[in-house]
XYZ file of C-alpha atoms in Angstrom:
468
model
C 329.991 -51.177 25.307
C 333.590 -51.865 24.356
C 336.017 -50.854 27.115
C 333.178 -49.229 29.041
C 334.813 -50.032 32.360
C 338.268 -48.876 31.392
C 339.249 -45.508 32.768
C 342.157 -43.141 32.529
C 343.310 -42.581 36.097
C 343.087 -38.870 36.862
C 344.652 -37.728 40.105
C 343.436 -34.765 42.121
C 345.902 -31.882 42.223
C 346.859 -31.494 38.601
C 347.636 -34.041 35.940
C 348.740 -34.121 32.372
C 345.839 -34.624 29.986
C 347.866 -36.006 27.086
C 346.052 -37.525 24.126
C 348.094 -39.762 21.883
C 346.073 -39.895 18.685
C 347.238 -40.596 15.127
C 347.120 -37.482 12.964
C 346.394 -38.021 9.276
C 344.957 -34.645 8.304
C 346.285 -31.523 9.988
C 343.748 -28.819 10.848
C 344.252 -25.506 9.113
C 343.593 -23.547 12.292
C 343.806 -25.912 15.292
C 342.272 -24.941 18.597
C 340.372 -21.826 17.501
C 336.875 -23.284 17.373
C 334.953 -24.440 20.437
C 331.876 -26.590 20.910
C 330.571 -29.531 22.890
C 329.923 -33.233 22.390
C 326.328 -34.455 22.081
C 325.293 -38.086 22.435
C 322.677 -39.084 19.880
C 321.493 -42.467 18.630
C 324.481 -44.365 19.905
C 327.166 -42.024 18.595
C 328.876 -38.771 19.543
C 328.586 -35.548 17.554
C 330.397 -32.203 17.719
C 327.996 -29.279 18.167
C 329.287 -25.747 17.685
C 328.267 -23.208 20.281
C 325.888 -21.340 17.980
C 324.910 -24.151 15.627
C 321.311 -24.668 16.792
C 318.597 -22.037 16.796
C 315.554 -22.152 19.072
C 313.229 -23.589 16.413
C 315.608 -26.501 15.826
C 316.061 -26.971 19.570
C 312.275 -27.057 20.093
C 311.843 -29.775 17.448
C 314.667 -31.841 18.917
C 313.324 -31.414 22.450
C 309.902 -32.654 21.377
C 311.471 -35.694 19.725
C 313.514 -36.509 22.835
C 310.538 -35.849 25.112
C 308.413 -38.363 23.199
C 311.226 -40.882 23.638
C 311.027 -40.464 27.411
C 313.982 -38.144 28.067
C 313.793 -36.325 31.416
C 316.704 -33.916 30.902
C 317.813 -32.209 27.703
C 321.580 -32.094 27.288
C 322.865 -28.491 27.744
C 325.067 -29.071 24.702
C 321.886 -29.050 22.636
C 320.745 -25.702 24.011
C 324.083 -23.907 23.618
C 324.841 -23.668 27.341
C 328.211 -25.434 27.322
C 331.190 -25.042 24.996
C 334.110 -26.972 26.388
C 335.880 -28.988 23.670
C 338.069 -27.607 20.853
C 337.126 -28.760 17.368
C 340.735 -29.909 16.927
C 340.435 -32.348 19.839
C 337.123 -33.693 18.585
C 338.529 -34.161 15.063
C 341.312 -36.381 16.389
C 338.857 -38.435 18.454
C 336.742 -38.927 15.326
C 339.805 -40.112 13.393
C 340.808 -42.507 16.161
C 337.314 -43.888 16.898
C 335.137 -43.391 13.795
C 332.707 -46.033 15.039
C 331.814 -43.795 18.013
C 332.464 -40.203 16.892
C 330.703 -38.699 13.872
C 332.999 -36.799 11.461
C 333.587 -33.128 12.192
C 331.378 -31.095 9.873
C 332.556 -27.987 8.049
C 331.322 -24.857 9.816
C 331.776 -22.387 6.956
C 328.281 -21.258 5.994
C 329.416 -18.138 4.148
C 330.088 -14.616 5.351
C 327.456 -11.924 5.612
C 328.672 -8.480 6.596
C 326.883 -6.957 9.582
C 324.018 -4.558 9.064
C 324.601 -1.236 10.831
C 320.925 -0.348 11.126
C 318.248 -1.716 13.457
C 319.153 0.464 16.437
C 316.367 2.147 18.339
C 315.975 4.287 21.418
C 317.598 7.498 20.198
C 315.566 9.349 22.797
C 318.031 7.963 25.316
C 320.410 10.715 24.179
C 323.502 8.921 25.452
C 324.707 5.339 25.191
C 327.480 3.317 26.845
C 330.840 3.278 25.092
C 333.177 0.299 25.037
C 336.869 -0.408 24.457
C 337.585 -3.649 22.581
C 340.350 -5.893 23.966
C 341.317 -8.974 21.938
C 342.072 -11.780 24.393
C 343.963 -14.121 22.063
C 346.221 -11.236 21.048
C 347.702 -11.360 24.557
C 348.788 -15.007 24.332
C 352.437 -15.865 23.827
C 353.575 -19.255 22.545
C 356.495 -20.766 24.490
C 359.123 -22.373 22.244
C 358.283 -25.891 23.447
C 354.653 -25.576 22.262
C 353.249 -25.498 18.735
C 350.085 -23.624 19.641
C 348.167 -22.302 22.647
C 344.592 -21.098 23.012
C 342.168 -19.849 25.661
C 338.388 -20.328 25.642
C 336.470 -18.018 28.037
C 333.372 -19.245 29.893
C 332.531 -16.610 32.566
C 333.172 -13.013 33.650
C 333.115 -11.769 37.258
C 332.130 -8.347 38.547
C 335.854 -7.548 38.835
C 336.130 -8.370 35.105
C 338.205 -11.497 35.606
C 337.425 -13.847 32.720
C 337.658 -17.569 33.455
C 338.045 -20.332 30.909
C 340.034 -23.315 29.673
C 343.604 -22.949 28.400
C 345.016 -25.459 25.930
C 348.641 -25.974 25.004
C 349.452 -28.201 22.042
C 352.776 -29.990 22.262
C 352.628 -32.161 19.156
C 350.436 -32.589 16.065
C 352.370 -35.265 14.174
C 352.742 -38.210 14.412
C 350.758 -37.980 17.676
C 348.353 -35.354 18.956
C 349.294 -34.234 22.475
C 347.799 -31.381 24.462
C 347.353 -30.187 28.041
C 344.240 -28.487 29.402
C 344.072 -26.142 32.393
C 341.761 -23.669 34.064
C 342.933 -20.109 33.387
C 342.074 -16.468 34.109
C 342.291 -13.435 31.833
C 342.993 -10.436 34.064
C 344.621 -7.050 33.442
C 345.543 -7.971 29.891
C 347.168 -11.327 30.680
C 346.026 -14.954 30.598
C 347.208 -16.643 33.794
C 347.307 -20.434 33.599
C 346.426 -22.218 36.854
C 349.125 -24.872 36.826
C 347.538 -27.068 39.505
C 344.515 -27.679 37.296
C 346.076 -29.856 34.585
C 343.462 -32.096 32.999
C 340.567 -29.775 33.932
C 337.914 -28.424 31.530
C 335.961 -25.351 32.679
C 332.201 -24.856 32.238
C 331.291 -22.305 34.933
C 332.969 -19.995 37.468
C 331.713 -17.954 40.421
C 332.685 -14.634 42.011
C 334.879 -16.369 44.584
C 337.088 -17.958 41.932
C 335.787 -21.522 42.127
C 335.531 -23.103 38.688
C 333.167 -25.940 37.797
C 333.648 -28.394 34.974
C 334.980 -31.913 34.503
C 337.947 -34.189 33.929
C 338.062 -36.953 31.315
C 337.961 -40.466 32.772
C 337.464 -42.547 29.597
C 338.658 -40.896 26.415
C 337.469 -43.535 23.945
C 333.845 -43.202 25.121
C 334.290 -39.589 26.217
C 333.126 -40.247 29.760
C 333.873 -37.507 32.266
C 333.560 -36.802 35.985
C 332.218 -33.561 37.442
C 334.872 -31.542 39.243
C 335.560 -28.208 40.941
C 338.825 -26.249 41.034
C 339.355 -23.771 43.880
C 342.738 -22.438 42.769
C 344.733 -25.050 44.659
C 343.405 -28.463 43.720
C 340.920 -30.296 41.526
C 338.117 -31.781 43.606
C 336.268 -34.682 41.992
C 332.552 -34.724 42.795
C 331.343 -38.169 43.927
C 329.414 -40.123 41.334
C 325.737 -40.960 41.715
C 324.846 -44.683 41.831
C 325.181 -46.161 38.348
C 326.803 -43.027 36.923
C 329.264 -43.367 34.047
C 329.728 -39.682 33.136
C 329.031 -36.263 34.663
C 329.926 -32.566 34.535
C 329.173 -29.329 36.370
C 326.752 -27.243 34.289
C 325.778 -24.476 36.774
C 327.556 -22.944 39.776
C 326.573 -20.119 42.135
C 328.651 -17.935 44.461
C 327.897 -19.960 47.643
C 329.454 -22.921 45.831
C 326.360 -24.971 45.027
C 326.892 -26.848 41.764
C 324.354 -28.423 39.436
C 325.531 -31.731 38.001
C 324.450 -33.327 34.747
C 324.854 -37.075 35.252
C 324.651 -39.928 32.744
C 323.744 -43.393 34.045
C 324.726 -46.780 32.671
C 321.542 -46.876 30.561
C 322.467 -43.500 29.031
C 319.699 -41.638 30.812
C 320.578 -38.088 31.859
C 319.611 -36.754 35.279
C 320.305 -33.691 37.395
C 321.717 -33.356 40.894
C 322.931 -30.655 43.271
C 326.332 -30.779 44.957
C 326.251 -28.867 48.249
C 328.346 -29.145 51.417
C 330.081 -32.250 50.121
C 326.884 -34.141 49.285
C 325.238 -34.965 45.952
C 321.425 -34.945 45.927
C 319.244 -35.869 42.917
C 316.955 -33.054 41.730
C 313.193 -33.505 41.466
C 311.196 -30.588 40.080
C 307.828 -32.099 40.938
C 305.040 -33.825 38.977
C 304.343 -30.864 36.660
C 307.880 -30.853 35.196
C 308.203 -34.056 33.195
C 311.468 -32.960 31.614
C 313.691 -29.908 31.782
C 316.366 -27.816 30.120
C 317.989 -26.007 33.092
C 319.366 -22.571 32.228
C 320.271 -20.774 35.451
C 320.750 -20.840 39.222
C 321.204 -17.737 41.362
C 322.850 -17.197 44.746
C 319.630 -18.054 46.561
C 319.728 -21.440 44.874
C 316.625 -20.789 42.746
C 316.785 -22.778 39.515
C 315.180 -21.821 36.219
C 314.689 -23.657 32.970
C 312.206 -24.581 30.279
C 309.792 -27.503 30.025
C 306.848 -28.566 27.880
C 303.307 -28.850 29.218
C 300.840 -30.951 27.219
C 297.967 -28.814 26.032
C 299.873 -25.588 26.729
C 303.263 -25.640 25.013
C 306.744 -24.595 26.102
C 306.930 -22.930 29.495
C 309.703 -21.389 31.503
C 309.766 -22.335 35.185
C 311.461 -21.418 38.447
C 312.132 -23.955 41.193
C 313.123 -23.280 44.793
C 314.936 -26.324 46.311
C 314.412 -24.872 49.806
C 310.630 -25.262 49.530
C 310.404 -27.737 46.614
C 307.935 -25.351 44.963
C 307.840 -24.885 41.189
C 306.273 -21.885 39.426
C 305.453 -21.896 35.732
C 306.465 -18.688 33.952
C 303.571 -17.962 31.657
C 303.838 -16.098 28.346
C 301.699 -13.046 27.763
C 298.185 -13.824 26.460
C 299.301 -12.731 22.973
C 301.854 -15.568 22.622
C 301.612 -19.356 23.072
C 305.088 -20.155 24.434
C 307.647 -18.941 26.959
C 311.352 -19.742 27.341
C 313.525 -19.019 30.407
C 317.147 -18.112 29.646
C 318.591 -17.292 33.091
C 318.040 -15.825 36.551
C 319.911 -13.029 38.324
C 320.507 -12.380 42.007
C 317.517 -10.036 42.189
C 315.326 -13.034 41.420
C 314.367 -11.797 37.960
C 314.128 -14.442 35.231
C 315.204 -13.522 31.707
C 313.403 -14.948 28.718
C 311.033 -14.814 25.793
C 307.244 -14.707 25.449
C 307.030 -15.701 21.808
C 305.455 -17.158 18.696
C 307.922 -19.565 17.108
C 309.715 -17.881 14.202
C 307.638 -14.721 14.593
C 307.001 -12.187 17.356
C 309.407 -12.355 20.312
C 308.869 -10.313 23.459
C 312.134 -10.121 25.398
C 311.809 -9.367 29.089
C 311.913 -10.577 32.681
C 309.539 -12.322 35.048
C 309.607 -10.960 38.584
C 309.477 -13.097 41.717
C 305.685 -13.232 41.478
C 305.840 -14.561 37.919
C 304.702 -11.384 36.162
C 306.357 -10.757 32.780
C 307.720 -7.285 32.017
C 308.497 -6.586 28.346
C 311.802 -4.853 27.558
C 311.783 -5.084 23.763
C 309.662 -6.616 20.997
C 311.246 -8.113 17.878
C 310.007 -10.296 15.041
C 307.828 -7.418 13.830
C 307.829 -5.568 10.476
C 309.671 -2.660 12.127
C 312.184 -4.891 13.936
C 312.204 -8.260 12.100
C 315.043 -9.698 14.215
C 314.722 -13.334 15.301
C 317.261 -14.055 18.061
C 318.105 -17.172 20.048
C 320.347 -16.271 23.003
C 319.853 -13.772 25.820
C 322.172 -12.817 28.687
C 321.743 -10.246 31.480
C 323.188 -8.950 34.735
C 321.765 -8.000 38.130
C 320.844 -4.574 36.720
C 318.632 -6.167 34.045
C 320.878 -4.965 31.210
C 320.118 -7.484 28.467
C 322.268 -8.803 25.624
C 320.610 -10.210 22.475
C 322.714 -12.479 20.277
C 322.737 -15.397 17.823
C 320.402 -13.680 15.371
C 319.228 -16.022 12.608
C 316.849 -13.695 10.729
C 316.998 -11.540 8.716
C 320.212 -12.606 6.986
C 321.697 -9.109 7.013
C 321.513 -9.044 10.837
C 323.198 -12.399 11.435
C 326.418 -10.772 12.603
C 324.609 -8.311 14.865
C 324.198 -8.460 18.627
C 322.305 -5.911 20.680
C 322.291 -4.323 24.121
C 319.058 -3.382 25.908
C 320.176 -0.918 28.624
C 316.575 -0.235 29.693
C 313.049 -1.098 28.511
C 312.255 0.133 25.007
C 315.885 0.826 24.027
C 317.891 -1.528 21.797
C 321.420 -0.602 20.647
C 323.620 -2.318 18.084
C 326.560 -3.518 20.178
C 329.198 -2.938 17.486
C 328.156 0.731 17.239
C 329.144 1.241 20.885
C 332.777 0.103 20.500
C 335.059 3.105 19.995
C 338.008 1.105 18.608
C 336.031 -1.525 16.698
C 337.881 -3.156 13.778
C 336.146 -2.825 10.412
C 333.090 -5.071 10.034
C 333.481 -6.408 13.553
C 330.926 -9.106 14.422
C 330.447 -9.544 18.172
C 328.750 -12.530 19.820
C 328.584 -11.799 23.557
C 328.538 -14.590 26.130
C 328.035 -12.602 29.331
C 327.786 -9.182 30.969
C 328.825 -8.291 34.519
C 327.224 -5.778 36.877
C 329.513 -2.981 35.641
C 328.348 -3.559 32.070
C 331.606 -5.160 30.868
C 331.036 -7.870 28.261
C 332.962 -10.897 27.014
C 332.389 -13.208 24.074
C 333.756 -14.216 20.696
C 334.190 -12.235 17.506
C 334.045 -13.425 13.927
C 331.528 -13.874 11.117
C 328.409 -15.872 11.931
C 328.966 -19.661 11.679
C 332.555 -19.104 10.543
C 335.611 -21.091 11.583
C 338.056 -18.340 12.514
C 337.143 -16.880 15.892
C 338.708 -14.555 18.405
C 337.639 -13.781 21.953
C 337.158 -10.348 23.421
C 336.535 -8.231 26.469
C 334.486 -5.055 26.003
C 335.337 -2.599 28.784
C 332.725 0.058 29.439
C 334.591 3.375 29.431
C 331.756 5.872 29.744
C 328.842 7.344 27.837
C 328.627 8.879 24.405
C 326.035 10.022 21.914
C 323.917 7.429 20.174
C 324.912 6.630 16.599
């Protein structure tokens, strides 16, 4: 590949990530949209965070599996969002032979449906105060634009993410990236992290992500930032690109690594050493989705003759357990694991009935809510939860009038429309949550489904009120 061995030298301890790219068409709203870069068929493509639903992901996974892939890129499954659309657009202009054009994201606006809330017998429901994160940003006079993209929330409600400052749009495109924290109404930029892109953060304040080492080919190197310096994670033999995709509180990081033949593989970084991951003979390929503080890893695979199956893997014993669906459904899908050892996911029929719930440590599935039924026709694609098994449902694709809805399951059998719980919600607010901490505080992005203009929010739980 052209210039495959050329690298931008990135020093540990904070460097300027300045891109000098010709600008021919200015973006109408630079820096507000986030996604990731997917490698497919010899080129690079921008994938928006909520562009792919589970049915599309399943079809793509099967195609890649038949081609011999062992690991499915987390960009495909919506687990990473780390590149602004504005940055990708400039790369596509500079290197059209390698980067596919940025596609228009505007799919039309559908106002949220206020119905589809159940569980009135609960009597009371949590109430939330909406805080707009981007509203707190100030633009210094030397910058044209700044933006902050959240990626994680801690139990102290610190929100970690990547901060971008844009110095120039024409004739060149120059920006800096940093790790940053939203705390007590202010975004604090961590100045020693210049050049860093955040994917994950833990309770101790360590942030996992990457730095760019070859911009033209978009090769990266996995890195951690501890608040003082950027630590580059050593490359595996033959590696040309890598990034941190999971990180727990003890500091164990999961690495997605790309070798010189463009095969993706997984590894764990622990105590200064990188070790390749092997899930055993029953897991021919994987889409990892979570790792808790005990180091237990969960994900989804495909078993010939059975279908899609969630799994849990314990690196301490090298034992893998398949997470079976209920007998009424053919497939299961693991979406995450909490520190109680519960695994969140679906027992489902594709495009139809979806049982949302958790598998316990013994692999028994407990249903929390059933959707995809005539009474509750919702088809969702993303789930998040905390250590108290409070579950968020988001990225609804059917029915159309629920596409801007997200839901909270505070306990089994109860599903609440999240927007109904916000006491100061702007009119027609559409909330797409990305995470919930153990106090029930939520962060995510707001804006119409599949629409370009986004904002980011913190929902602070302020007490209980009557159900609406």
